[in-house]
mmCIF file with all atom_site columns, C-alpha atoms in Angstrom:
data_model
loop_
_atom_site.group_PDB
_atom_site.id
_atom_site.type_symbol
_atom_site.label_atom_id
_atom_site.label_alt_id
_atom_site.label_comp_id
_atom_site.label_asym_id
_atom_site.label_entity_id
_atom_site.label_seq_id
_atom_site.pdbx_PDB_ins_code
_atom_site.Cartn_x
_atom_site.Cartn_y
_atom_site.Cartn_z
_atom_site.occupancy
_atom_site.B_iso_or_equiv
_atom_site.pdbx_formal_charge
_atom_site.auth_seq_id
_atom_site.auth_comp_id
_atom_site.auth_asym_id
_atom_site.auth_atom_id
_atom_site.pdbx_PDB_model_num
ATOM 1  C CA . UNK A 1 1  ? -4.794 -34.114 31.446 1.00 73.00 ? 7  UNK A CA 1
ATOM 2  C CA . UNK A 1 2  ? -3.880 -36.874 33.826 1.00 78.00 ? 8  UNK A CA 1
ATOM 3  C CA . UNK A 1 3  ? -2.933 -35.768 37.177 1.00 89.00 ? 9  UNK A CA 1
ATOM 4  C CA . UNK A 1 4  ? 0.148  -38.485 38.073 1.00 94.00 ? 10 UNK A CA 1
ATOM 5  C CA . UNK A 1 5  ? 0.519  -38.219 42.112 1.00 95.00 ? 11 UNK A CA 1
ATOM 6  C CA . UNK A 1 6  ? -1.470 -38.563 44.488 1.00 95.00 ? 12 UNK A CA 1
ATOM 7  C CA . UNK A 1 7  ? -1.867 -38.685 48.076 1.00 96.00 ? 13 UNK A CA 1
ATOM 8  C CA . UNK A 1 8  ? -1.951 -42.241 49.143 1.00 96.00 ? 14 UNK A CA 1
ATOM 9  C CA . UNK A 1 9  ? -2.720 -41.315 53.275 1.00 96.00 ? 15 UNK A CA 1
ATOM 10 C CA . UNK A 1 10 ? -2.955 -37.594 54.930 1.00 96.00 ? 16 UNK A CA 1
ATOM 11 C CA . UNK A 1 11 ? -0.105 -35.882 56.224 1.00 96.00 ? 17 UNK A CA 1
ATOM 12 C CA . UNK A 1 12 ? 0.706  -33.601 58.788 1.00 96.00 ? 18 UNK A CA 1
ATOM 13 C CA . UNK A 1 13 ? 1.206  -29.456 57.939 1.00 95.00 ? 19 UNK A CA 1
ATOM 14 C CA . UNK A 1 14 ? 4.928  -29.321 57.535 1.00 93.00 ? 20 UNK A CA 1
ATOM 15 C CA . UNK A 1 15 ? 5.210  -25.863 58.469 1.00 90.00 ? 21 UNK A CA 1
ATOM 16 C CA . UNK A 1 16 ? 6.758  -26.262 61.681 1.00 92.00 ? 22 UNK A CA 1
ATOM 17 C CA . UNK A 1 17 ? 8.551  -29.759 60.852 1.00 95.00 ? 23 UNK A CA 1
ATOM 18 C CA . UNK A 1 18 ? 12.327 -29.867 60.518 1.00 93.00 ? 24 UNK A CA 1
ATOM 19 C CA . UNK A 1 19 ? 14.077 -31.655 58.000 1.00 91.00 ? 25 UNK A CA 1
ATOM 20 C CA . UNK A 1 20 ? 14.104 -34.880 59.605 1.00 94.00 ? 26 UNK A CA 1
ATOM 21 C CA . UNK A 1 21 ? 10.420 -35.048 60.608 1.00 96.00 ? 27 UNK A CA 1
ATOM 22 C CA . UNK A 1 22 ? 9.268  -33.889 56.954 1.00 95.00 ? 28 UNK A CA 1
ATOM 23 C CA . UNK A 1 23 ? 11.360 -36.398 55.635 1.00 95.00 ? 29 UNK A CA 1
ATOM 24 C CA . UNK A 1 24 ? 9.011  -38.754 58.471 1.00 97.00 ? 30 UNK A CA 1
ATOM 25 C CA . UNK A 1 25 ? 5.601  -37.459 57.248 1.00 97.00 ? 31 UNK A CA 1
ATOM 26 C CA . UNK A 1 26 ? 5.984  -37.498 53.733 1.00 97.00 ? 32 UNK A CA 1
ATOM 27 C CA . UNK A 1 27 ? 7.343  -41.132 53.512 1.00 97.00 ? 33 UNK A CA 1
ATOM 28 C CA . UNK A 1 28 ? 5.131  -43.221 51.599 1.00 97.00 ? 34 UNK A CA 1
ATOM 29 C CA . UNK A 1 29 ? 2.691  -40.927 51.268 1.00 98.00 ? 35 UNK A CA 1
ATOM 30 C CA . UNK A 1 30 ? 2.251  -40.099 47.651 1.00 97.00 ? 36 UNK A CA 1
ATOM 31 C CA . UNK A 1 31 ? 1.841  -42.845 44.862 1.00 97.00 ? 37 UNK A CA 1
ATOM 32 C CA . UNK A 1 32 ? 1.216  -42.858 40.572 1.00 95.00 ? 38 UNK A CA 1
ATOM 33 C CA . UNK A 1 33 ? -2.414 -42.339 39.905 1.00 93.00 ? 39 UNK A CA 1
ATOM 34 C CA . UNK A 1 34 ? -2.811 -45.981 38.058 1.00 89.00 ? 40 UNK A CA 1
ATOM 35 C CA . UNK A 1 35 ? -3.924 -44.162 35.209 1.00 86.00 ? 41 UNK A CA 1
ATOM 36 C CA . UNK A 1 36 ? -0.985 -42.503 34.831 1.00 87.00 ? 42 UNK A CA 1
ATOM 37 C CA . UNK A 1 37 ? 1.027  -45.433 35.132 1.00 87.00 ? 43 UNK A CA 1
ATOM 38 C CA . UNK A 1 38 ? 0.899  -46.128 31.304 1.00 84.00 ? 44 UNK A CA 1
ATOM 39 C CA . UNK A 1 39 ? 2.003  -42.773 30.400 1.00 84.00 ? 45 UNK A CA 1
ATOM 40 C CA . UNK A 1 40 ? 5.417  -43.746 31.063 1.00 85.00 ? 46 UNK A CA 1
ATOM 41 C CA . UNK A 1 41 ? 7.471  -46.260 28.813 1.00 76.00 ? 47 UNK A CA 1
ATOM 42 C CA . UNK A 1 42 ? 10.777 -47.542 28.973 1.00 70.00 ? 48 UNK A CA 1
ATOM 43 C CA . UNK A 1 43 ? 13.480 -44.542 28.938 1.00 78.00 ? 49 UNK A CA 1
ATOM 44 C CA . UNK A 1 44 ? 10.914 -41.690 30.183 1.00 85.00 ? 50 UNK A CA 1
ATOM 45 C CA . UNK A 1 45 ? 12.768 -39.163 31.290 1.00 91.00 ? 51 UNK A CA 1
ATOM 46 C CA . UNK A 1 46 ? 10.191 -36.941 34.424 1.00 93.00 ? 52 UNK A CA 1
ATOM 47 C CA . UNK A 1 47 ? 10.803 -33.447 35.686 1.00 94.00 ? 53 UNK A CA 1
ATOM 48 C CA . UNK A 1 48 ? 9.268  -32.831 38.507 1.00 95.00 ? 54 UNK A CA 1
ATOM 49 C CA . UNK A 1 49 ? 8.133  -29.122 39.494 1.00 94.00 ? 55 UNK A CA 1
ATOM 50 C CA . UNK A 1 50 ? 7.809  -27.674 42.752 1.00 92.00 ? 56 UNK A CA 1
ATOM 51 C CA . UNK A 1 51 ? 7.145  -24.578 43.848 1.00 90.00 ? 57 UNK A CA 1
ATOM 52 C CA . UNK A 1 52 ? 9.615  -24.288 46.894 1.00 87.00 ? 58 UNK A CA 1
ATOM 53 C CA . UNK A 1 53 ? 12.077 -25.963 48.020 1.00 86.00 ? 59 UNK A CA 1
ATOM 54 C CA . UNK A 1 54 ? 12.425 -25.682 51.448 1.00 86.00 ? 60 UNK A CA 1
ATOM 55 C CA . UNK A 1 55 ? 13.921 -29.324 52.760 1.00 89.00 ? 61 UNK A CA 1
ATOM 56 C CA . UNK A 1 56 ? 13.829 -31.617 49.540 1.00 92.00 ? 62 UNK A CA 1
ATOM 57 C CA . UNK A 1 57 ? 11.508 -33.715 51.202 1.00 94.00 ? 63 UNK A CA 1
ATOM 58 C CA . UNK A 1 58 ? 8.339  -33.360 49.169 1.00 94.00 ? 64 UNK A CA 1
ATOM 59 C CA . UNK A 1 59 ? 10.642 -33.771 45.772 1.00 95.00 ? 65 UNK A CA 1
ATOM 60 C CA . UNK A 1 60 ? 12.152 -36.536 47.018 1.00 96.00 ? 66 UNK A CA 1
ATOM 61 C CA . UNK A 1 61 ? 8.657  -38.540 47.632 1.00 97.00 ? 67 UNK A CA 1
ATOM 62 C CA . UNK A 1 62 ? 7.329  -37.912 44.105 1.00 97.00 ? 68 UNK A CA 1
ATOM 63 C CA . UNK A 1 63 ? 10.348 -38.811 42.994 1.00 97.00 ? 69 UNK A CA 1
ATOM 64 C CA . UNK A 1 64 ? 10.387 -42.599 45.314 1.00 97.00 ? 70 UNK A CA 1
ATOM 65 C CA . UNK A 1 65 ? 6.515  -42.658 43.850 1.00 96.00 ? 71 UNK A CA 1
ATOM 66 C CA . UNK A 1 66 ? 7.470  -42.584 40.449 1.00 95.00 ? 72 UNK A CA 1
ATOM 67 C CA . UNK A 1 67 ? 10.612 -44.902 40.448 1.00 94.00 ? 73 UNK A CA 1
ATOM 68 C CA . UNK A 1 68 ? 8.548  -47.372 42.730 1.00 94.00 ? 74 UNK A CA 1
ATOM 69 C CA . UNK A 1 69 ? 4.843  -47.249 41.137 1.00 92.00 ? 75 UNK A CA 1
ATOM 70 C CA . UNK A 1 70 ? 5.755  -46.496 37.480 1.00 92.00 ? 76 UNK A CA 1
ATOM 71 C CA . UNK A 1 71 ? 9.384  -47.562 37.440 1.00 91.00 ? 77 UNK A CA 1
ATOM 72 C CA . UNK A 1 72 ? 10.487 -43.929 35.883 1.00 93.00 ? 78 UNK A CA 1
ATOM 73 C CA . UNK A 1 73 ? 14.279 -43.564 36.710 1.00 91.00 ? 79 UNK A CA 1
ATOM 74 C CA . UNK A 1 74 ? 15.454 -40.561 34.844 1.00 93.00 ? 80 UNK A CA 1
ATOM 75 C CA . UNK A 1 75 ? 13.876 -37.760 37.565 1.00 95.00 ? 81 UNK A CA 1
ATOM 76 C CA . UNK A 1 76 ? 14.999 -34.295 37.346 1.00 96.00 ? 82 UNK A CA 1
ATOM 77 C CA . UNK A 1 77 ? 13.213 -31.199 39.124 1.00 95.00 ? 83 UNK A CA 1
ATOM 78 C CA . UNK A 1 78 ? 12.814 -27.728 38.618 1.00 94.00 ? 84 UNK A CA 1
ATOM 79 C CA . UNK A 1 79 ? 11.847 -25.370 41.932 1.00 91.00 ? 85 UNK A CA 1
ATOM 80 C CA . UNK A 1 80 ? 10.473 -21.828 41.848 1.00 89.00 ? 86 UNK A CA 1
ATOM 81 C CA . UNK A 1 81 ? 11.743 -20.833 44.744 1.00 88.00 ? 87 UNK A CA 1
ATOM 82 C CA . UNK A 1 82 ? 13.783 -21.538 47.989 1.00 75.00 ? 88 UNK A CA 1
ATOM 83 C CA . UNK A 1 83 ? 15.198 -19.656 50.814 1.00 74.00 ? 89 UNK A CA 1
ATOM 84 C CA . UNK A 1 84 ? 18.687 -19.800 51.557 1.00 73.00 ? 90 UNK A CA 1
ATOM 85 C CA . UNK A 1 85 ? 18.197 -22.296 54.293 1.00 70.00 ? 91 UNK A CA 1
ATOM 86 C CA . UNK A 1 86 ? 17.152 -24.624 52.078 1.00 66.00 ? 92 UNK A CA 1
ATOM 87 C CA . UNK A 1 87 ? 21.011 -24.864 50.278 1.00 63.00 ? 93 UNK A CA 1
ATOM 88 C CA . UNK A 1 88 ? 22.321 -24.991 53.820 1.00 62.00 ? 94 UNK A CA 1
ATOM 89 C CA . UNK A 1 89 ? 20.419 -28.103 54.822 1.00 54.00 ? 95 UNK A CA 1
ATOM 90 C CA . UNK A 1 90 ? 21.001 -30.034 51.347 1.00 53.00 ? 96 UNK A CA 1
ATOM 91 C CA . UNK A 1 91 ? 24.775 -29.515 51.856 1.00 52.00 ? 97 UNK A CA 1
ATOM 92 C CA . UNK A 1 92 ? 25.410 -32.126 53.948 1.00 49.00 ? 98 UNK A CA 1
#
């Protein structure tokens, strides 16, 4: 197994982060392990899991790492679990 992300600089405990400032910490913080890199040829189609969804943030870096670093553009993601909260903010 080849892990794919990974960290690229530390970030801050989202816990008590808003939407906004998530968004602001996770920005360019994950990457493709170079490794990993090769795994994906022309058409790849990733699914990214996650197991909550709380502002989209997090899914929306590994999915800016892979388009970026390994060129992937068919992204999809599957969550475990979110609180209703979570639909609220991605609404708008």
């Amino acid at each position: 197994m080849v892990p794919v992300l990974r960290q690229r600089r530390a970030v801050a405990d989202q816990s008590g982060l808003n939407s906004r400032q998530r968004k602001a910490n996770l920005k360019g913080a994950l990457e493709v392990n170079a490794r990993a890199v090769r795994l994906f040829g022309s058409g790849a189609r990733v699914i990214i899991v996650d197991d909550l969804l709380t502002t989209g943030s997090s899914l929306a870096e590994a999915a800016r790492a892979l388009s970026a670093d390994a060129g992937v553009r068919r992204i999809s993601a599957a969550v475990i679990a979110a609180p209703a909260e979570a639909f609220e903010v991605n609404r708008n």
